[in-house]
Amino acid sequence: MTRATLDETDEVVARLRESAERLYEHDVYRKAFEEAGLEPSDIDSIDRFRELPMMDASDQAEDITENPPFGSLVDPLDVVRCNFTPSPYVDNRLPVPATRDDVRRDQERLAEAYRSVGVTEDDVILNTAGMMPYPFGWAIAGAAETIGATHIPMGPGDAEEQVQIIRDYDVTVVSGFPSFALELANTAEETLNGVEIVIGGGEPFTAIEGYREEVREAYGGDVTVVDNYGLSEVGFVGFESREEAGMHVFTDRLFPEVVDPETGELVERGEKGELVLTTLSPDSTPVLRFRTGDLTILDKRDSEYGEYILPQGVFGRVDSMKKVKGVKVYPDELTMYVAGVDGLDHENLEVRLTRPEGTTDHVALTVAGDPETVDREEFAGEVRSVLNISVDELAIEPGFEATSEGVVVDDR
């Protein structure tokens, strides 16, 4: 079995041990070593490293609560920027502090990723994430300015105004939320032929079947369209190159694991599971076996841009998982699939689970849409492929409105 983490080599183990030595200096992580009965010098294999307990955003929040305003990992006097990210644990706002070295490393790393897509100093980049409290827009700015490209920070604002800016300033790269990139192209009366590269992020993108091609065609068809993935708590994790063949993981900075969200055991490479990350570089706010809550697949592929990729990006949250008919079902995957089906409305989708007395789970799927435009048999087959189970009832109803906040209504 090839497990969903980096291959074990002397270099990888040495870097894990070096990272363990840095992490051990902080009380919040020393507790994890003490719980596992380990010291950094004990890390002589990946299996040994994996004896350390996994952590999550609640651990970060607890440290910040006990050591305000930025937590115990960084000296407040060293912080040169503080972004924020939504959090249910700290008054709905978790600080994301960065030192001068953090900013420099992040800019250089993302600039390298942008270069892999083809961005040069001759480009003009429209930043539709903008300079908001969240790190996304600032990261785009850092990459653009490190490369020496012209950077126009706008945010997801007035689409008509930004279409005019694209034309007036010969914008060649649009970077930010893919939904707004599509809105820009659809707002323009004529094709925005000057745009050569679209870089998406911050929301589901290439994991939705057909979405990439829809954006490409909206910009005239001859455009590089790539995706990237990161978390505020961790930074950028992966980035597509011009190959458009999955996100290359920044393994110079991060050690990835993909685990079964229930058991914590590594899944086989190519199988879906929860992404867990450990910081390898000397960042001021590192993470140790951090559970991202994101559903992905880790695979390996020969490429000049790096061996390890997330071939389908990130395509769901593990906290939405349900056990149905003995199978782990991730409803977010279904939402992303339906989003790519013409004639269906993924925002009005409902999976109702019941268990009539003396029977097994009963699954009823209802989605808003035009039944005349969808091949029911083909759609049912695709749903079965996505969920790994068959639905017992399938309804496509014009005007259907989902009544619950989540996709699944569990009445078992």
CSV table of C-alpha atoms in Angstrom, one decimal:
chain,number,residue,atom,x,y,z
A,1,MET,CA,0.0,0.0,0.0
A,2,THR,CA,1.3,3.5,-0.9
A,3,ARG,CA,0.1,5.8,1.8
A,4,ALA,CA,-1.1,9.3,1.2
A,5,THR,CA,1.8,11.3,2.5
A,6,LEU,CA,5.3,12.1,1.2
A,7,ASP,CA,7.5,9.2,0.5
A,8,GLU,CA,9.8,8.4,3.4
A,9,THR,CA,13.4,9.5,2.6
A,10,ASP,CA,16.3,10.5,4.8
A,11,GLU,CA,15.7,14.1,3.7
A,12,VAL,CA,12.0,14.1,4.6
A,13,VAL,CA,12.6,12.5,8.0
A,14,ALA,CA,15.4,15.0,8.7
A,15,ARG,CA,13.1,17.9,7.8
A,16,LEU,CA,10.4,16.5,10.1
A,17,ARG,CA,12.9,16.2,12.9
A,18,GLU,CA,14.1,19.8,12.4
A,19,SER,CA,10.5,21.0,12.3
A,20,ALA,CA,9.9,19.0,15.5
A,21,GLU,CA,12.8,20.8,17.2
A,22,ARG,CA,11.3,24.2,16.3
A,23,LEU,CA,7.8,23.3,17.3
A,24,TYR,CA,9.0,21.8,20.6
A,25,GLU,CA,10.1,25.3,21.6
A,26,HIS,CA,6.5,26.4,22.0
A,27,ASP,CA,4.4,25.3,24.9
A,28,VAL,CA,1.3,24.7,22.8
A,29,TYR,CA,3.2,22.1,20.8
A,30,ARG,CA,5.4,20.7,23.6
A,31,LYS,CA,2.2,19.5,25.2
A,32,ALA,CA,1.6,17.3,22.1
A,33,PHE,CA,5.0,15.8,22.4
A,34,GLU,CA,4.5,15.1,26.1
A,35,GLU,CA,1.2,13.5,25.3
A,36,ALA,CA,2.9,11.2,22.8
A,37,GLY,CA,5.9,10.6,25.1
A,38,LEU,CA,8.2,11.9,22.4
A,39,GLU,CA,11.1,14.3,22.1
A,40,PRO,CA,12.2,15.8,18.8
A,41,SER,CA,15.3,13.5,18.7
A,42,ASP,CA,12.9,10.5,18.7
A,43,ILE,CA,11.5,11.4,15.2
A,44,ASP,CA,13.4,8.9,13.1
A,45,SER,CA,10.6,7.9,10.7
A,46,ILE,CA,7.3,9.2,9.4
A,47,ASP,CA,5.5,6.5,11.5
A,48,ARG,CA,7.2,7.9,14.6
A,49,PHE,CA,6.2,11.4,13.7
A,50,ARG,CA,2.6,10.3,13.3
A,51,GLU,CA,2.5,9.3,16.9
A,52,LEU,CA,2.0,13.0,17.7
A,53,PRO,CA,-1.6,13.9,18.1
A,54,MET,CA,-3.5,15.9,15.5
A,55,MET,CA,-4.6,19.4,16.2
A,56,ASP,CA,-7.1,21.8,14.8
A,57,ALA,CA,-8.3,25.4,14.7
A,58,SER,CA,-9.7,25.1,18.2
A,59,ASP,CA,-6.2,24.6,19.6
A,60,GLN,CA,-5.0,27.7,17.8
A,61,ALA,CA,-8.0,29.6,19.2
A,62,GLU,CA,-7.3,28.4,22.7
A,63,ASP,CA,-3.7,29.6,22.5
A,64,ILE,CA,-4.8,33.0,21.3
A,65,THR,CA,-7.3,33.3,24.0
A,66,GLU,CA,-4.7,32.4,26.7
A,67,ASN,CA,-2.0,34.6,25.1
A,68,PRO,CA,-3.7,37.6,23.4
A,69,PRO,CA,-3.6,39.2,21.0
A,70,PHE,CA,-1.7,36.9,18.6
A,71,GLY,CA,-1.0,33.7,20.7
A,72,SER,CA,2.2,32.4,22.1
A,73,LEU,CA,4.0,31.5,18.8
A,74,VAL,CA,5.0,35.0,17.8
A,75,ASP,CA,6.3,38.1,19.6
A,76,PRO,CA,3.8,41.0,19.0
A,77,LEU,CA,6.7,43.3,18.4
A,78,ASP,CA,7.7,41.2,15.4
A,79,VAL,CA,4.3,41.4,13.7
A,80,VAL,CA,4.2,43.7,10.7
A,81,ARG,CA,0.8,42.6,9.4
A,82,CYS,CA,-2.3,41.2,11.0
A,83,ASN,CA,-5.0,39.8,8.7
A,84,PHE,CA,-8.1,38.0,10.0
A,85,THR,CA,-10.1,34.9,9.2
A,86,PRO,CA,-13.6,33.9,10.4
A,87,SER,CA,-13.6,31.5,13.3
A,88,PRO,CA,-16.3,30.1,15.5
A,89,TYR,CA,-13.8,29.9,18.4
A,90,VAL,CA,-12.6,33.5,18.9
A,91,ASP,CA,-15.4,36.0,18.7
A,92,ASN,CA,-15.8,34.9,15.0
A,93,ARG,CA,-12.4,36.5,14.2
A,94,LEU,CA,-9.1,34.7,14.3
A,95,PRO,CA,-5.9,36.9,13.9
A,96,VAL,CA,-3.4,35.8,11.2
A,97,PRO,CA,-0.2,37.6,12.2
A,98,ALA,CA,2.9,37.7,10.0
A,99,THR,CA,6.5,38.9,10.6
A,100,ARG,CA,8.7,40.5,8.0
A,101,ASP,CA,10.3,37.1,7.2
A,102,ASP,CA,6.9,35.5,6.9
A,103,VAL,CA,5.8,38.1,4.4
A,104,ARG,CA,9.0,37.8,2.4
A,105,ARG,CA,8.8,34.0,2.3
A,106,ASP,CA,5.1,34.0,1.2
A,107,GLN,CA,5.7,36.6,-1.5
A,108,GLU,CA,8.7,34.6,-3.0
A,109,ARG,CA,6.8,31.3,-2.8
A,110,LEU,CA,3.7,32.5,-4.5
A,111,ALA,CA,5.7,34.5,-7.0
A,112,GLU,CA,7.4,31.2,-8.0
A,113,ALA,CA,3.9,29.7,-8.4
A,114,TYR,CA,2.7,32.6,-10.6
A,115,ARG,CA,5.8,32.2,-12.7
A,116,SER,CA,4.9,28.5,-13.2
A,117,VAL,CA,1.7,29.7,-14.8
A,118,GLY,CA,3.5,32.1,-17.1
A,119,VAL,CA,3.2,35.4,-15.2
A,120,THR,CA,6.1,37.8,-15.9
A,121,GLU,CA,7.1,41.4,-15.2
A,122,ASP,CA,5.4,42.4,-18.4
A,123,ASP,CA,1.9,41.4,-17.1
A,124,VAL,CA,-0.8,43.6,-15.7
A,125,ILE,CA,-2.6,41.8,-12.9
A,126,LEU,CA,-6.2,42.7,-11.8
A,127,ASN,CA,-6.5,41.6,-8.2
A,128,THR,CA,-10.2,40.9,-7.6
A,129,ALA,CA,-9.6,39.6,-4.1
A,130,GLY,CA,-8.6,43.1,-3.1
A,131,MET,CA,-6.8,44.3,0.1
A,132,MET,CA,-9.4,43.1,2.6
A,133,PRO,CA,-8.8,41.9,6.1
A,134,TYR,CA,-8.4,38.3,4.7
A,135,PRO,CA,-4.9,37.2,3.5
A,136,PHE,CA,-5.9,36.2,0.0
A,137,GLY,CA,-5.7,39.6,-1.7
A,138,TRP,CA,-2.5,40.5,0.1
A,139,ALA,CA,-0.9,37.3,-1.2
A,140,ILE,CA,-1.8,38.1,-4.8
A,141,ALA,CA,-0.3,41.6,-4.3
A,142,GLY,CA,2.9,40.2,-2.9
A,143,ALA,CA,3.3,37.7,-5.8
A,144,ALA,CA,2.6,40.4,-8.4
A,145,GLU,CA,5.0,43.0,-6.9
A,146,THR,CA,7.7,40.4,-6.3
A,147,ILE,CA,7.7,39.4,-10.0
A,148,GLY,CA,7.6,43.1,-10.9
A,149,ALA,CA,4.2,42.9,-12.7
A,150,THR,CA,1.8,45.9,-12.6
A,151,HIS,CA,-0.7,45.2,-9.8
A,152,ILE,CA,-4.2,46.7,-9.7
A,153,PRO,CA,-6.0,45.9,-6.4
A,154,MET,CA,-9.7,46.1,-6.9
A,155,GLY,CA,-11.6,43.4,-5.0
A,156,PRO,CA,-14.9,41.9,-6.0
A,157,GLY,CA,-16.6,45.2,-6.7
A,158,ASP,CA,-18.4,46.9,-9.7
A,159,ALA,CA,-18.0,44.5,-12.6
A,160,GLU,CA,-18.7,47.1,-15.3
A,161,GLU,CA,-16.0,49.4,-13.9
A,162,GLN,CA,-13.5,46.6,-13.7
A,163,VAL,CA,-14.3,45.5,-17.3
A,164,GLN,CA,-13.4,49.1,-18.3
A,165,ILE,CA,-10.2,48.9,-16.3
A,166,ILE,CA,-9.3,45.6,-18.0
A,167,ARG,CA,-9.6,47.4,-21.4
A,168,ASP,CA,-8.0,50.8,-20.4
A,169,TYR,CA,-5.0,49.3,-18.7
A,170,ASP,CA,-4.4,46.2,-20.9
A,171,VAL,CA,-4.9,43.7,-18.1
A,172,THR,CA,-3.4,40.3,-19.0
A,173,VAL,CA,-4.0,38.4,-15.7
A,174,VAL,CA,-7.2,38.2,-13.6
A,175,SER,CA,-6.6,36.8,-10.2
A,176,GLY,CA,-9.1,36.3,-7.3
A,177,PHE,CA,-12.4,34.6,-6.9
A,178,PRO,CA,-13.4,32.5,-10.0
A,179,SER,CA,-17.0,33.4,-9.7
A,180,PHE,CA,-16.2,37.1,-10.1
A,181,ALA,CA,-13.8,36.4,-12.9
A,182,LEU,CA,-16.7,34.7,-14.8
A,183,GLU,CA,-19.0,37.6,-13.9
A,184,LEU,CA,-16.4,40.0,-15.4
A,185,ALA,CA,-16.3,38.1,-18.7
A,186,ASN,CA,-20.1,37.8,-18.9
A,187,THR,CA,-20.5,41.5,-18.2
A,188,ALA,CA,-18.3,42.6,-21.0
A,189,GLU,CA,-20.1,43.3,-24.3
A,190,GLU,CA,-17.2,41.9,-26.2
A,191,THR,CA,-14.7,39.1,-25.3
A,192,LEU,CA,-11.9,40.3,-23.1
A,193,ASN,CA,-9.3,39.0,-25.5
A,194,GLY,CA,-6.4,40.7,-23.8
A,195,VAL,CA,-6.7,38.5,-20.7
A,196,GLU,CA,-4.3,35.6,-21.1
A,197,ILE,CA,-4.3,34.0,-17.6
A,198,VAL,CA,-7.1,33.5,-15.0
A,199,ILE,CA,-6.0,32.5,-11.6
A,200,GLY,CA,-8.8,31.3,-9.3
A,201,GLY,CA,-9.0,30.7,-5.5
A,202,GLY,CA,-10.8,31.3,-2.3
A,203,GLU,CA,-13.8,29.2,-3.3
A,204,PRO,CA,-14.6,25.8,-5.1
A,205,PHE,CA,-13.4,26.0,-8.6
A,206,THR,CA,-11.8,23.3,-10.7
A,207,ALA,CA,-13.3,20.6,-8.4
A,208,ILE,CA,-16.6,21.5,-10.1
A,209,GLU,CA,-16.8,19.7,-13.4
A,210,GLY,CA,-16.9,22.0,-16.4
A,211,TYR,CA,-16.2,25.2,-14.4
A,212,ARG,CA,-12.7,25.7,-15.7
A,213,GLU,CA,-13.9,25.3,-19.3
A,214,GLU,CA,-16.8,27.7,-18.7
A,215,VAL,CA,-14.3,30.4,-17.6
A,216,ARG,CA,-12.0,29.6,-20.4
A,217,GLU,CA,-14.7,30.0,-23.1
A,218,ALA,CA,-15.9,33.2,-21.5
A,219,TYR,CA,-12.5,34.7,-22.0
A,220,GLY,CA,-12.3,33.6,-25.7
A,221,GLY,CA,-11.0,30.0,-25.4
A,222,ASP,CA,-7.3,30.5,-25.6
A,223,VAL,CA,-6.6,31.3,-21.9
A,224,THR,CA,-4.7,29.5,-19.2
A,225,VAL,CA,-7.1,28.9,-16.3
A,226,VAL,CA,-5.6,27.6,-13.0
A,227,ASP,CA,-6.7,27.0,-9.4
A,228,ASN,CA,-4.9,27.4,-6.1
A,229,TYR,CA,-5.7,26.5,-2.5
A,230,GLY,CA,-4.7,27.7,0.9
A,231,LEU,CA,-6.0,28.4,4.4
A,232,SER,CA,-5.7,31.5,6.5
A,233,GLU,CA,-4.3,29.5,9.4
A,234,VAL,CA,-1.6,27.9,7.2
A,235,GLY,CA,-1.1,30.0,4.1
A,236,PHE,CA,-0.9,28.7,0.6
A,237,VAL,CA,-0.9,25.0,0.2
A,238,GLY,CA,-1.0,24.2,-3.5
A,239,PHE,CA,-1.0,25.8,-6.9
A,240,GLU,CA,-1.6,24.7,-10.4
A,241,SER,CA,1.0,25.3,-13.1
A,242,ARG,CA,0.3,26.0,-16.7
A,243,GLU,CA,-0.2,22.2,-17.2
A,244,GLU,CA,-3.7,22.6,-15.5
A,245,ALA,CA,-3.3,19.1,-14.1
A,246,GLY,CA,-3.9,19.5,-10.3
A,247,MET,CA,-2.4,21.5,-7.5
A,248,HIS,CA,1.3,21.0,-6.7
A,249,VAL,CA,1.8,21.0,-3.0
A,250,PHE,CA,4.4,23.4,-1.5
A,251,THR,CA,6.4,20.5,0.0
A,252,ASP,CA,9.3,22.8,0.6
A,253,ARG,CA,7.1,24.3,3.3
A,254,LEU,CA,4.5,21.7,4.3
A,255,PHE,CA,4.4,18.0,5.1
A,256,PRO,CA,0.9,16.7,3.9
A,257,GLU,CA,-1.0,13.7,5.1
A,258,VAL,CA,-4.4,12.5,4.0
A,259,VAL,CA,-6.2,10.6,6.7
A,260,ASP,CA,-9.5,8.9,7.3
A,261,PRO,CA,-11.4,11.6,9.1
A,262,GLU,CA,-12.9,9.1,11.5
A,263,THR,CA,-9.9,6.9,12.4
A,264,GLY,CA,-7.0,9.3,11.7
A,265,GLU,CA,-5.3,6.5,9.8
A,266,LEU,CA,-3.6,7.3,6.5
A,267,VAL,CA,-5.6,6.4,3.4
A,268,GLU,CA,-4.0,5.0,0.3
A,269,ARG,CA,-2.6,7.4,-2.2
A,270,GLY,CA,-5.3,8.3,-4.6
A,271,GLU,CA,-8.1,7.8,-2.1
A,272,LYS,CA,-10.1,10.7,-0.6
A,273,GLY,CA,-9.6,11.8,3.0
A,274,GLU,CA,-8.9,14.8,5.2
A,275,LEU,CA,-5.8,16.9,4.6
A,276,VAL,CA,-3.5,17.3,7.6
A,277,LEU,CA,-0.6,19.7,7.4
A,278,THR,CA,2.7,20.3,9.3
A,279,THR,CA,4.9,23.3,8.7
A,280,LEU,CA,8.4,22.4,7.7
A,281,SER,CA,9.8,25.9,7.1
A,282,PRO,CA,10.7,28.4,9.9
A,283,ASP,CA,7.4,30.3,9.8
A,284,SER,CA,6.6,32.3,12.9
A,285,THR,CA,3.1,30.7,13.3
A,286,PRO,CA,3.7,27.0,12.4
A,287,VAL,CA,1.2,24.2,12.6
A,288,LEU,CA,1.6,20.6,13.8
A,289,ARG,CA,-0.5,17.9,12.3
A,290,PHE,CA,-3.2,20.5,11.6
A,291,ARG,CA,-6.6,19.0,10.6
A,292,THR,CA,-7.8,21.3,7.8
A,293,GLY,CA,-11.3,19.8,7.7
A,294,ASP,CA,-10.9,19.7,3.9
A,295,LEU,CA,-11.6,16.7,1.7
A,296,THR,CA,-8.9,16.0,-0.9
A,297,ILE,CA,-6.8,13.3,-2.6
A,298,LEU,CA,-3.0,13.3,-2.5
A,299,ASP,CA,-1.2,11.7,-5.5
A,300,LYS,CA,2.3,11.6,-7.1
A,301,ARG,CA,3.2,12.6,-10.6
A,302,ASP,CA,6.4,13.4,-12.4
A,303,SER,CA,6.5,17.2,-13.2
A,304,GLU,CA,9.1,19.9,-13.4
A,305,TYR,CA,6.9,21.8,-10.8
A,306,GLY,CA,7.0,19.2,-8.1
A,307,GLU,CA,6.1,15.5,-7.5
A,308,TYR,CA,3.1,15.7,-5.2
A,309,ILE,CA,-0.3,17.0,-6.3
A,310,LEU,CA,-3.9,17.4,-5.2
A,311,PRO,CA,-5.3,16.1,-8.6
A,312,GLN,CA,-8.9,17.3,-7.9
A,313,GLY,CA,-8.0,20.2,-5.6
A,314,VAL,CA,-10.2,20.4,-2.6
A,315,PHE,CA,-13.8,19.2,-3.1
A,316,GLY,CA,-15.6,19.2,0.2
A,317,ARG,CA,-15.6,19.5,4.0
A,318,VAL,CA,-15.2,16.4,6.1
A,319,ASP,CA,-17.5,17.8,8.8
A,320,SER,CA,-20.5,17.3,6.4
A,321,MET,CA,-19.8,13.5,6.2
A,322,LYS,CA,-22.6,11.1,6.9
A,323,LYS,CA,-22.6,7.3,7.2
A,324,VAL,CA,-25.3,6.0,4.9
A,325,LYS,CA,-25.9,2.3,4.2
A,326,GLY,CA,-22.6,1.7,5.8
A,327,VAL,CA,-20.7,4.0,3.4
A,328,LYS,CA,-19.1,7.4,4.2
A,329,VAL,CA,-20.9,10.0,2.1
A,330,TYR,CA,-19.6,13.5,1.6
A,331,PRO,CA,-22.5,15.7,0.4
A,332,ASP,CA,-20.2,18.6,-0.7
A,333,GLU,CA,-19.0,16.4,-3.5
A,334,LEU,CA,-22.6,16.0,-4.8
A,335,THR,CA,-23.1,19.8,-4.6
A,336,MET,CA,-20.0,20.4,-6.7
A,337,TYR,CA,-21.0,17.8,-9.2
A,338,VAL,CA,-24.5,19.2,-9.6
A,339,ALA,CA,-23.0,22.7,-10.0
A,340,GLY,CA,-21.5,21.5,-13.2
A,341,VAL,CA,-24.7,20.0,-14.7
A,342,ASP,CA,-26.7,22.2,-17.1
A,343,GLY,CA,-30.3,22.6,-16.1
A,344,LEU,CA,-29.8,22.0,-12.4
A,345,ASP,CA,-29.5,24.4,-9.5
A,346,HIS,CA,-26.9,23.2,-7.0
A,347,GLU,CA,-28.1,25.9,-4.5
A,348,ASN,CA,-31.4,24.1,-4.2
A,349,LEU,CA,-30.4,20.5,-3.6
A,350,GLU,CA,-31.6,18.3,-0.8
A,351,VAL,CA,-30.7,14.7,0.3
A,352,ARG,CA,-33.2,13.4,2.8
A,353,LEU,CA,-32.2,10.4,4.9
A,354,THR,CA,-34.8,8.2,6.6
A,355,ARG,CA,-34.8,4.7,8.1
A,356,PRO,CA,-38.3,3.2,8.0
A,357,GLU,CA,-38.8,0.6,10.8
A,358,GLY,CA,-37.2,-2.7,10.0
A,359,THR,CA,-35.4,-1.5,6.9
A,360,THR,CA,-32.1,0.1,5.9
A,361,ASP,CA,-31.3,3.7,5.1
A,362,HIS,CA,-33.6,5.3,2.6
A,363,VAL,CA,-32.1,8.1,0.4
A,364,ALA,CA,-34.3,10.7,-1.4
A,365,LEU,CA,-32.6,13.2,-3.6
A,366,THR,CA,-34.4,16.3,-4.8
A,367,VAL,CA,-32.9,19.1,-6.9
A,368,ALA,CA,-34.3,22.2,-8.6
A,369,GLY,CA,-34.1,22.1,-12.3
A,370,ASP,CA,-35.6,21.4,-15.7
A,371,PRO,CA,-36.3,17.6,-15.9
A,372,GLU,CA,-36.5,17.9,-19.7
A,373,THR,CA,-32.9,18.9,-20.0
A,374,VAL,CA,-31.4,16.1,-17.8
A,375,ASP,CA,-31.0,12.4,-18.7
A,376,ARG,CA,-32.4,10.9,-15.4
A,377,GLU,CA,-30.7,7.5,-15.9
A,378,GLU,CA,-27.3,9.1,-16.7
A,379,PHE,CA,-27.7,11.6,-13.8
A,380,ALA,CA,-28.6,8.8,-11.3
A,381,GLY,CA,-25.5,6.9,-12.4
A,382,GLU,CA,-23.3,9.9,-11.9
A,383,VAL,CA,-24.8,10.5,-8.4
A,384,ARG,CA,-24.1,6.9,-7.6
A,385,SER,CA,-20.5,7.3,-8.7
A,386,VAL,CA,-20.1,10.5,-6.6
A,387,LEU,CA,-21.7,9.2,-3.4
A,388,ASN,CA,-20.7,5.6,-3.8
A,389,ILE,CA,-24.3,4.6,-3.0
A,390,SER,CA,-27.6,4.5,-5.0
A,391,VAL,CA,-30.4,6.9,-4.2
A,392,ASP,CA,-33.8,5.3,-3.6
A,393,GLU,CA,-35.8,8.3,-4.9
A,394,LEU,CA,-34.7,11.0,-7.4
A,395,ALA,CA,-36.7,14.0,-8.2
A,396,ILE,CA,-35.9,17.0,-10.5
A,397,GLU,CA,-38.5,19.7,-9.8
A,398,PRO,CA,-38.8,23.1,-11.3
A,399,GLY,CA,-38.9,25.8,-8.6
A,400,PHE,CA,-37.8,23.4,-5.8
A,401,GLU,CA,-36.4,25.3,-2.8
A,402,ALA,CA,-34.3,23.6,-0.2
A,403,THR,CA,-35.5,24.2,3.3
A,404,SER,CA,-32.4,23.4,5.3
A,405,GLU,CA,-29.0,25.1,5.6
A,406,GLY,CA,-27.1,22.0,4.7
A,407,VAL,CA,-27.5,19.6,1.8
A,408,VAL,CA,-28.5,16.6,4.0
A,409,VAL,CA,-31.7,16.4,6.1
A,410,ASP,CA,-31.1,13.4,8.4
A,411,ASP,CA,-34.5,12.1,9.7
A,412,ARG,CA,-33.2,8.6,10.7
